[in-house]
Amino acid sequence: MFYLLDLAGVAVFAVSGALAAMHSGLDLLGVVVLASITAIGGGTLRDLLLNRHPIFWMEDPWPLYVILGAALLTVGYVQVLPIPFKALLIADALGLALFAMSGAQLAERTGHRALVVVLMGTLTGVGGGLLRDVFTAKVPLILRQDIYASAAIAGVALYLLLQRIGVPRAVAFGVSLVGIAALRLAAVAWGLELPRFTPP
Amino acid sequence: MFYLLDLAGVAVFAVSGALAAMHSGLDLLGVVVLASITAIGGGTLRDLLLNRHPIFWMEDPWPLYVILGAALLTVGYVQVLPIPFKALLIADALGLALFAMSGAQLAERTGHRALVVVLMGTLTGVGGGLLRDVFTAKVPLILRQDIYASAAIAGVALYLLLQRIGVPRAVAFGVSLVGIAALRLAAVAWGLELPRFTPP
Amino acid sequence: MFYLLDLAGVAVFAVSGALAAMHSGLDLLGVVVLASITAIGGGTLRDLLLNRHPIFWMEDPWPLYVILGAALLTVGYVQVLPIPFKALLIADALGLALFAMSGAQLAERTGHRALVVVLMGTLTGVGGGLLRDVFTAKVPLILRQDIYASAAIAGVALYLLLQRIGVPRAVAFGVSLVGIAALRLAAVAWGLELPRFTPP
């Protein structure tokens, strides 16, 4: 379950990274590099912080194969079909939800406190996109105006809360996963924003 | 001693990060995220490099509570009172001094060489602000023109030097702590700069 | 062999970082800091990801001495002699080749798969320059249009391939080392580029 979730997250984030790279006019290897950074950046930061070695993509060849495949398929797709305008945002929302929940479960299994579970889930979810944005010299999406990291935080908190009130883990997991993706997509669709407190 | 120092550094850096986030017009969770990155970024990099696990904020809940409290208090304060113009710079100078000395002592206690003690102290001091600036897509303050990292380097070097000539550790510590903050604030106040060597 | 390679790579990357820092008008300590980040950034990321502790520059004083010496010599040189226009690019190409091969050999010796060897070699080669560019708020050179990370990837892949078909390791090493530097320099000289796949 963990494993397939991670691979699915890797795939959608690789697509997201590859689309962003092509959008910035990078060359073929730049596309693969940015797809990789986006896809394994969050999980790598999580593993470094939780001291889990070897890093998840070092022993298991699949994440890297999935990235290569997803990046090349994305490149090929874009050559023959018009780019789906919303594809980047949707792939990003799905990757966010998958990675946040997978990271949260990992931290939960290693016995960390609720606050650390929320942080690790959020970091796993937003880390790759954050590195993608830093490496293309943009202010990261997670710090911009709309709901992004907050969707992950709310989702993981919901996951922990549902379990505490007796909801079975698998149900809590599914609800939270869908919740994060839905919240993120709703924020994109209707331009939802958190309040801001700009000093006068 | 270590512990309270670290918490005090966490608090002032959280304020610094929260003010910077509000200054950039981020939303409420962006404020908390940037406050956290600024407050625990330097210590997290230090712990990763020194292979100290769990990372300091993973087992102890207090740093994260302090960040949440400091960020929310800062947001609240700014709503009702005019923002103190110099507050960001002063909080930053205090955080720099506190974190540099705390990081230096940690590296010293684990038996590292003087040069590594200086580097770890400096990294702990400047790491959070560096990440804060990277994540808001600015050239980090430490690389800009005035005295910043150099205040931390000079302070930690002074700390080691004073001990070598027989000054008691606690005195050396206090003198260096005040020295870093004073040097940084003096640099801000009078626009002190190091020489530059721009190629012709 | 490893050791001297690493020191040579540290020296040329320190020169590269110092030149870049002076080019951006940083002060003296900014020059040393950026020289250090450029010189040890890639190897530090490699050591963190491979869980090699202490980090290579923590126990051995030489890398840091070499950086200090190289940075100061660069600063001095630039005061009295005209800056060699191509020096930055050439130093960078040599550092890329040296670090990529050194990082690849390290990952190879610790028994990692070919793909991870290629990734670790590439990361060691491009990591320092990547951090240098991030910290001066530029889109990293490795993601820009010409051949950079791809030279490292091709070189390490060639190194593994040559060994697989029976070429002695030392020969494979030398050929790949020269190959990476030559490929990178050729890309600079003739403006070679990989194909790009900008969406229509």
PDB file of N, CA and C in Angstrom, chain B residues 103-177:
ATOM      1  N   GLY B 103      25.045  26.762  18.458  1.00  0.00           N
ATOM      2  CA  GLY B 103      25.584  25.800  17.502  1.00  0.00           C
ATOM      3  C   GLY B 103      27.060  25.548  17.719  1.00  0.00           C
ATOM      4  N   ALA B 104      27.788  26.608  18.058  1.00  0.00           N
ATOM      5  CA  ALA B 104      29.224  26.469  18.309  1.00  0.00           C
ATOM      6  C   ALA B 104      29.469  25.568  19.515  1.00  0.00           C
ATOM      7  N   GLN B 105      28.695  25.785  20.578  1.00  0.00           N
ATOM      8  CA  GLN B 105      28.877  24.961  21.779  1.00  0.00           C
ATOM      9  C   GLN B 105      28.575  23.500  21.510  1.00  0.00           C
ATOM     10  N   LEU B 106      27.548  23.249  20.698  1.00  0.00           N
ATOM     11  CA  LEU B 106      27.216  21.864  20.355  1.00  0.00           C
ATOM     12  C   LEU B 106      28.362  21.182  19.612  1.00  0.00           C
ATOM     13  N   ALA B 107      28.908  21.866  18.615  1.00  0.00           N
ATOM     14  CA  ALA B 107      30.012  21.296  17.849  1.00  0.00           C
ATOM     15  C   ALA B 107      31.246  21.138  18.735  1.00  0.00           C
ATOM     16  N   GLU B 108      31.446  22.091  19.649  1.00  0.00           N
ATOM     17  CA  GLU B 108      32.588  22.032  20.564  1.00  0.00           C
ATOM     18  C   GLU B 108      32.467  20.799  21.472  1.00  0.00           C
ATOM     19  N   ARG B 109      31.276  20.596  22.018  1.00  0.00           N
ATOM     20  CA  ARG B 109      31.072  19.470  22.936  1.00  0.00           C
ATOM     21  C   ARG B 109      31.263  18.132  22.259  1.00  0.00           C
ATOM     22  N   THR B 110      30.982  18.042  20.961  1.00  0.00           N
ATOM     23  CA  THR B 110      31.168  16.765  20.264  1.00  0.00           C
ATOM     24  C   THR B 110      32.580  16.641  19.707  1.00  0.00           C
ATOM     25  N   GLY B 111      33.479  17.512  20.170  1.00  0.00           N
ATOM     26  CA  GLY B 111      34.897  17.316  19.923  1.00  0.00           C
ATOM     27  C   GLY B 111      35.394  17.696  18.539  1.00  0.00           C
ATOM     28  N   HIS B 112      34.721  18.606  17.879  1.00  0.00           N
ATOM     29  CA  HIS B 112      35.197  18.991  16.552  1.00  0.00           C
ATOM     30  C   HIS B 112      36.302  20.041  16.642  1.00  0.00           C
ATOM     31  N   ARG B 113      37.073  20.155  15.553  1.00  0.00           N
ATOM     32  CA  ARG B 113      38.144  21.137  15.460  1.00  0.00           C
ATOM     33  C   ARG B 113      37.587  22.554  15.467  1.00  0.00           C
ATOM     34  N   ALA B 114      38.477  23.489  15.769  1.00  0.00           N
ATOM     35  CA  ALA B 114      38.066  24.893  15.875  1.00  0.00           C
ATOM     36  C   ALA B 114      37.380  25.378  14.599  1.00  0.00           C
ATOM     37  N   LEU B 115      37.930  25.016  13.448  1.00  0.00           N
ATOM     38  CA  LEU B 115      37.372  25.509  12.191  1.00  0.00           C
ATOM     39  C   LEU B 115      35.941  24.994  11.991  1.00  0.00           C
ATOM     40  N   VAL B 116      35.717  23.726  12.363  1.00  0.00           N
ATOM     41  CA  VAL B 116      34.382  23.148  12.226  1.00  0.00           C
ATOM     42  C   VAL B 116      33.428  23.777  13.254  1.00  0.00           C
ATOM     43  N   VAL B 117      33.949  24.070  14.445  1.00  0.00           N
ATOM     44  CA  VAL B 117      33.118  24.747  15.449  1.00  0.00           C
ATOM     45  C   VAL B 117      32.651  26.103  14.914  1.00  0.00           C
ATOM     46  N   VAL B 118      33.574  26.836  14.297  1.00  0.00           N
ATOM     47  CA  VAL B 118      33.215  28.135  13.722  1.00  0.00           C
ATOM     48  C   VAL B 118      32.171  27.953  12.616  1.00  0.00           C
ATOM     49  N   LEU B 119      32.407  26.959  11.758  1.00  0.00           N
ATOM     50  CA  LEU B 119      31.479  26.751  10.647  1.00  0.00           C
ATOM     51  C   LEU B 119      30.094  26.334  11.130  1.00  0.00           C
ATOM     52  N   MET B 120      30.040  25.410  12.091  1.00  0.00           N
ATOM     53  CA  MET B 120      28.748  24.939  12.587  1.00  0.00           C
ATOM     54  C   MET B 120      28.009  26.055  13.326  1.00  0.00           C
ATOM     55  N   GLY B 121      28.754  26.856  14.110  1.00  0.00           N
ATOM     56  CA  GLY B 121      28.128  27.994  14.768  1.00  0.00           C
ATOM     57  C   GLY B 121      27.550  28.962  13.743  1.00  0.00           C
ATOM     58  N   THR B 122      28.350  29.258  12.735  1.00  0.00           N
ATOM     59  CA  THR B 122      27.899  30.197  11.706  1.00  0.00           C
ATOM     60  C   THR B 122      26.686  29.652  10.962  1.00  0.00           C
ATOM     61  N   LEU B 123      26.765  28.365  10.593  1.00  0.00           N
ATOM     62  CA  LEU B 123      25.646  27.761   9.862  1.00  0.00           C
ATOM     63  C   LEU B 123      24.366  27.776  10.691  1.00  0.00           C
ATOM     64  N   THR B 124      24.501  27.416  11.981  1.00  0.00           N
ATOM     65  CA  THR B 124      23.322  27.423  12.847  1.00  0.00           C
ATOM     66  C   THR B 124      22.739  28.829  12.929  1.00  0.00           C
ATOM     67  N   GLY B 125      23.634  29.818  12.969  1.00  0.00           N
ATOM     68  CA  GLY B 125      23.175  31.196  13.069  1.00  0.00           C
ATOM     69  C   GLY B 125      22.542  31.721  11.792  1.00  0.00           C
ATOM     70  N   VAL B 126      23.164  31.415  10.664  1.00  0.00           N
ATOM     71  CA  VAL B 126      22.687  32.030   9.425  1.00  0.00           C
ATOM     72  C   VAL B 126      21.770  31.118   8.618  1.00  0.00           C
ATOM     73  N   GLY B 127      21.720  29.814   8.959  1.00  0.00           N
ATOM     74  CA  GLY B 127      20.980  28.852   8.136  1.00  0.00           C
ATOM     75  C   GLY B 127      19.500  29.178   7.995  1.00  0.00           C
ATOM     76  N   GLY B 128      18.871  29.534   9.110  1.00  0.00           N
ATOM     77  CA  GLY B 128      17.440  29.818   9.060  1.00  0.00           C
ATOM     78  C   GLY B 128      17.124  31.029   8.192  1.00  0.00           C
ATOM     79  N   GLY B 129      17.878  32.094   8.388  1.00  0.00           N
ATOM     80  CA  GLY B 129      17.659  33.305   7.597  1.00  0.00           C
ATOM     81  C   GLY B 129      17.980  33.077   6.128  1.00  0.00           C
ATOM     82  N   LEU B 130      18.974  32.226   5.901  1.00  0.00           N
ATOM     83  CA  LEU B 130      19.354  31.880   4.545  1.00  0.00           C
ATOM     84  C   LEU B 130      18.220  31.142   3.837  1.00  0.00           C
ATOM     85  N   LEU B 131      17.628  30.154   4.523  1.00  0.00           N
ATOM     86  CA  LEU B 131      16.508  29.423   3.936  1.00  0.00           C
ATOM     87  C   LEU B 131      15.301  30.345   3.759  1.00  0.00           C
ATOM     88  N   ARG B 132      15.065  31.209   4.756  1.00  0.00           N
ATOM     89  CA  ARG B 132      13.967  32.178   4.644  1.00  0.00           C
ATOM     90  C   ARG B 132      14.112  33.017   3.373  1.00  0.00           C
ATOM     91  N   ASP B 133      15.325  33.480   3.097  1.00  0.00           N
ATOM     92  CA  ASP B 133      15.544  34.326   1.930  1.00  0.00           C
ATOM     93  C   ASP B 133      15.469  33.524   0.638  1.00  0.00           C
ATOM     94  N   VAL B 134      16.021  32.295   0.657  1.00  0.00           N
ATOM     95  CA  VAL B 134      15.945  31.457  -0.543  1.00  0.00           C
ATOM     96  C   VAL B 134      14.481  31.183  -0.890  1.00  0.00           C
ATOM     97  N   PHE B 135      13.675  30.882   0.140  1.00  0.00           N
ATOM     98  CA  PHE B 135      12.281  30.508  -0.111  1.00  0.00           C
ATOM     99  C   PHE B 135      11.404  31.710  -0.446  1.00  0.00           C
ATOM    100  N   THR B 136      11.898  32.914  -0.225  1.00  0.00           N
ATOM    101  CA  THR B 136      11.162  34.077  -0.727  1.00  0.00           C
ATOM    102  C   THR B 136      11.890  34.673  -1.933  1.00  0.00           C
ATOM    103  N   ALA B 137      12.774  33.832  -2.539  1.00  0.00           N
ATOM    104  CA  ALA B 137      13.435  34.185  -3.810  1.00  0.00           C
ATOM    105  C   ALA B 137      14.229  35.485  -3.737  1.00  0.00           C
ATOM    106  N   LYS B 138      14.907  35.694  -2.599  1.00  0.00           N
ATOM    107  CA  LYS B 138      15.822  36.832  -2.495  1.00  0.00           C
ATOM    108  C   LYS B 138      17.260  36.318  -2.419  1.00  0.00           C
ATOM    109  N   VAL B 139      18.218  37.154  -2.823  1.00  0.00           N
ATOM    110  CA  VAL B 139      19.607  36.812  -2.542  1.00  0.00           C
ATOM    111  C   VAL B 139      19.778  36.878  -1.026  1.00  0.00           C
ATOM    112  N   PRO B 140      20.244  35.760  -0.405  1.00  0.00           N
ATOM    113  CA  PRO B 140      20.286  35.731   1.058  1.00  0.00           C
ATOM    114  C   PRO B 140      21.044  36.911   1.658  1.00  0.00           C
ATOM    115  N   LEU B 141      20.481  37.410   2.769  1.00  0.00           N
ATOM    116  CA  LEU B 141      21.081  38.509   3.526  1.00  0.00           C
ATOM    117  C   LEU B 141      22.552  38.251   3.816  1.00  0.00           C
ATOM    118  N   ILE B 142      22.917  36.983   4.061  1.00  0.00           N
ATOM    119  CA  ILE B 142      24.302  36.705   4.458  1.00  0.00           C
ATOM    120  C   ILE B 142      25.273  36.951   3.325  1.00  0.00           C
ATOM    121  N   LEU B 143      24.785  36.970   2.092  1.00  0.00           N
ATOM    122  CA  LEU B 143      25.688  37.177   0.966  1.00  0.00           C
ATOM    123  C   LEU B 143      25.635  38.614   0.479  1.00  0.00           C
ATOM    124  N   ARG B 144      24.728  39.419   1.055  1.00  0.00           N
ATOM    125  CA  ARG B 144      24.665  40.807   0.629  1.00  0.00           C
ATOM    126  C   ARG B 144      25.786  41.598   1.279  1.00  0.00           C
ATOM    127  N   GLN B 145      25.711  42.915   1.151  1.00  0.00           N
ATOM    128  CA  GLN B 145      26.939  43.667   1.351  1.00  0.00           C
ATOM    129  C   GLN B 145      27.424  43.812   2.790  1.00  0.00           C
ATOM    130  N   ASP B 146      26.537  43.841   3.755  1.00  0.00           N
ATOM    131  CA  ASP B 146      27.030  44.200   5.073  1.00  0.00           C
ATOM    132  C   ASP B 146      27.411  42.995   5.921  1.00  0.00           C
ATOM    133  N   ILE B 147      27.819  43.304   7.120  1.00  0.00           N
ATOM    134  CA  ILE B 147      28.356  42.301   8.041  1.00  0.00           C
ATOM    135  C   ILE B 147      27.226  41.454   8.613  1.00  0.00           C
ATOM    136  N   TYR B 148      27.235  40.177   8.314  1.00  0.00           N
ATOM    137  CA  TYR B 148      26.208  39.302   8.856  1.00  0.00           C
ATOM    138  C   TYR B 148      26.849  37.972   9.280  1.00  0.00           C
ATOM    139  N   ALA B 149      27.136  37.122   8.282  1.00  0.00           N
ATOM    140  CA  ALA B 149      27.831  35.889   8.628  1.00  0.00           C
ATOM    141  C   ALA B 149      29.165  36.201   9.289  1.00  0.00           C
ATOM    142  N   SER B 150      29.793  37.271   8.851  1.00  0.00           N
ATOM    143  CA  SER B 150      31.104  37.602   9.412  1.00  0.00           C
ATOM    144  C   SER B 150      31.012  37.943  10.895  1.00  0.00           C
ATOM    145  N   ALA B 151      29.874  38.500  11.338  1.00  0.00           N
ATOM    146  CA  ALA B 151      29.702  38.746  12.768  1.00  0.00           C
ATOM    147  C   ALA B 151      29.685  37.429  13.533  1.00  0.00           C
ATOM    148  N   ALA B 152      29.001  36.418  12.960  1.00  0.00           N
ATOM    149  CA  ALA B 152      28.962  35.108  13.612  1.00  0.00           C
ATOM    150  C   ALA B 152      30.348  34.462  13.618  1.00  0.00           C
ATOM    151  N   ILE B 153      31.046  34.545  12.485  1.00  0.00           N
ATOM    152  CA  ILE B 153      32.386  33.956  12.409  1.00  0.00           C
ATOM    153  C   ILE B 153      33.306  34.612  13.432  1.00  0.00           C
ATOM    154  N   ALA B 154      33.300  35.933  13.453  1.00  0.00           N
ATOM    155  CA  ALA B 154      34.168  36.654  14.382  1.00  0.00           C
ATOM    156  C   ALA B 154      33.812  36.318  15.827  1.00  0.00           C
ATOM    157  N   GLY B 155      32.515  36.233  16.130  1.00  0.00           N
ATOM    158  CA  GLY B 155      32.081  35.958  17.493  1.00  0.00           C
ATOM    159  C   GLY B 155      32.495  34.568  17.963  1.00  0.00           C
ATOM    160  N   VAL B 156      32.294  33.564  17.114  1.00  0.00           N
ATOM    161  CA  VAL B 156      32.662  32.204  17.517  1.00  0.00           C
ATOM    162  C   VAL B 156      34.185  32.082  17.626  1.00  0.00           C
ATOM    163  N   ALA B 157      34.903  32.721  16.699  1.00  0.00           N
ATOM    164  CA  ALA B 157      36.364  32.708  16.779  1.00  0.00           C
ATOM    165  C   ALA B 157      36.827  33.365  18.080  1.00  0.00           C
ATOM    166  N   LEU B 158      36.188  34.474  18.430  1.00  0.00           N
ATOM    167  CA  LEU B 158      36.516  35.153  19.692  1.00  0.00           C
ATOM    168  C   LEU B 158      36.267  34.229  20.878  1.00  0.00           C
ATOM    169  N   TYR B 159      35.138  33.524  20.817  1.00  0.00           N
ATOM    170  CA  TYR B 159      34.786  32.586  21.895  1.00  0.00           C
ATOM    171  C   TYR B 159      35.863  31.529  22.093  1.00  0.00           C
ATOM    172  N   LEU B 160      36.367  30.966  20.995  1.00  0.00           N
ATOM    173  CA  LEU B 160      37.408  29.947  21.091  1.00  0.00           C
ATOM    174  C   LEU B 160      38.730  30.557  21.550  1.00  0.00           C
ATOM    175  N   LEU B 161      39.028  31.749  21.056  1.00  0.00           N
ATOM    176  CA  LEU B 161      40.268  32.444  21.389  1.00  0.00           C
ATOM    177  C   LEU B 161      40.311  32.784  22.877  1.00  0.00           C
ATOM    178  N   LEU B 162      39.198  33.340  23.379  1.00  0.00           N
ATOM    179  CA  LEU B 162      39.143  33.720  24.791  1.00  0.00           C
ATOM    180  C   LEU B 162      39.364  32.508  25.681  1.00  0.00           C
ATOM    181  N   GLN B 163      38.759  31.382  25.326  1.00  0.00           N
ATOM    182  CA  GLN B 163      38.972  30.179  26.121  1.00  0.00           C
ATOM    183  C   GLN B 163      40.429  29.737  26.081  1.00  0.00           C
ATOM    184  N   ARG B 164      41.050  29.848  24.909  1.00  0.00           N
ATOM    185  CA  ARG B 164      42.441  29.407  24.768  1.00  0.00           C
ATOM    186  C   ARG B 164      43.382  30.222  25.649  1.00  0.00           C
ATOM    187  N   ILE B 165      43.066  31.515  25.840  1.00  0.00           N
ATOM    188  CA  ILE B 165      43.946  32.326  26.684  1.00  0.00           C
ATOM    189  C   ILE B 165      43.494  32.317  28.137  1.00  0.00           C
ATOM    190  N   GLY B 166      42.588  31.375  28.473  1.00  0.00           N
ATOM    191  CA  GLY B 166      42.304  31.157  29.881  1.00  0.00           C
ATOM    192  C   GLY B 166      41.031  31.784  30.423  1.00  0.00           C
ATOM    193  N   VAL B 167      40.291  32.477  29.598  1.00  0.00           N
ATOM    194  CA  VAL B 167      39.030  33.051  30.072  1.00  0.00           C
ATOM    195  C   VAL B 167      38.037  31.914  30.332  1.00  0.00           C
ATOM    196  N   PRO B 168      37.307  31.944  31.462  1.00  0.00           N
ATOM    197  CA  PRO B 168      36.325  30.884  31.733  1.00  0.00           C
ATOM    198  C   PRO B 168      35.273  30.807  30.625  1.00  0.00           C
ATOM    199  N   ARG B 169      34.801  29.597  30.393  1.00  0.00           N
ATOM    200  CA  ARG B 169      33.887  29.371  29.284  1.00  0.00           C
ATOM    201  C   ARG B 169      32.647  30.265  29.337  1.00  0.00           C
ATOM    202  N   ALA B 170      32.050  30.373  30.540  1.00  0.00           N
ATOM    203  CA  ALA B 170      30.799  31.138  30.649  1.00  0.00           C
ATOM    204  C   ALA B 170      31.020  32.602  30.292  1.00  0.00           C
ATOM    205  N   VAL B 171      32.181  33.140  30.714  1.00  0.00           N
ATOM    206  CA  VAL B 171      32.490  34.534  30.395  1.00  0.00           C
ATOM    207  C   VAL B 171      32.720  34.684  28.890  1.00  0.00           C
ATOM    208  N   ALA B 172      33.524  33.780  28.342  1.00  0.00           N
ATOM    209  CA  ALA B 172      33.801  33.812  26.901  1.00  0.00           C
ATOM    210  C   ALA B 172      32.495  33.739  26.122  1.00  0.00           C
ATOM    211  N   PHE B 173      31.599  32.888  26.637  1.00  0.00           N
ATOM    212  CA  PHE B 173      30.309  32.715  25.973  1.00  0.00           C
ATOM    213  C   PHE B 173      29.518  34.018  25.959  1.00  0.00           C
ATOM    214  N   GLY B 174      29.380  34.632  27.149  1.00  0.00           N
ATOM    215  CA  GLY B 174      28.594  35.853  27.246  1.00  0.00           C
ATOM    216  C   GLY B 174      29.171  36.988  26.410  1.00  0.00           C
ATOM    217  N   VAL B 175      30.495  37.132  26.500  1.00  0.00           N
ATOM    218  CA  VAL B 175      31.159  38.202  25.743  1.00  0.00           C
ATOM    219  C   VAL B 175      30.921  38.013  24.243  1.00  0.00           C
ATOM    220  N   SER B 176      31.066  36.782  23.772  1.00  0.00           N
ATOM    221  CA  SER B 176      30.928  36.527  22.339  1.00  0.00           C
ATOM    222  C   SER B 176      29.485  36.714  21.879  1.00  0.00           C
ATOM    223  N   LEU B 177      28.552  36.279  22.739  1.00  0.00           N
ATOM    224  CA  LEU B 177      27.134  36.428  22.415  1.00  0.00           C
ATOM    225  C   LEU B 177      26.780  37.901  22.226  1.00  0.00           C
TER     226      LEU B 177
END
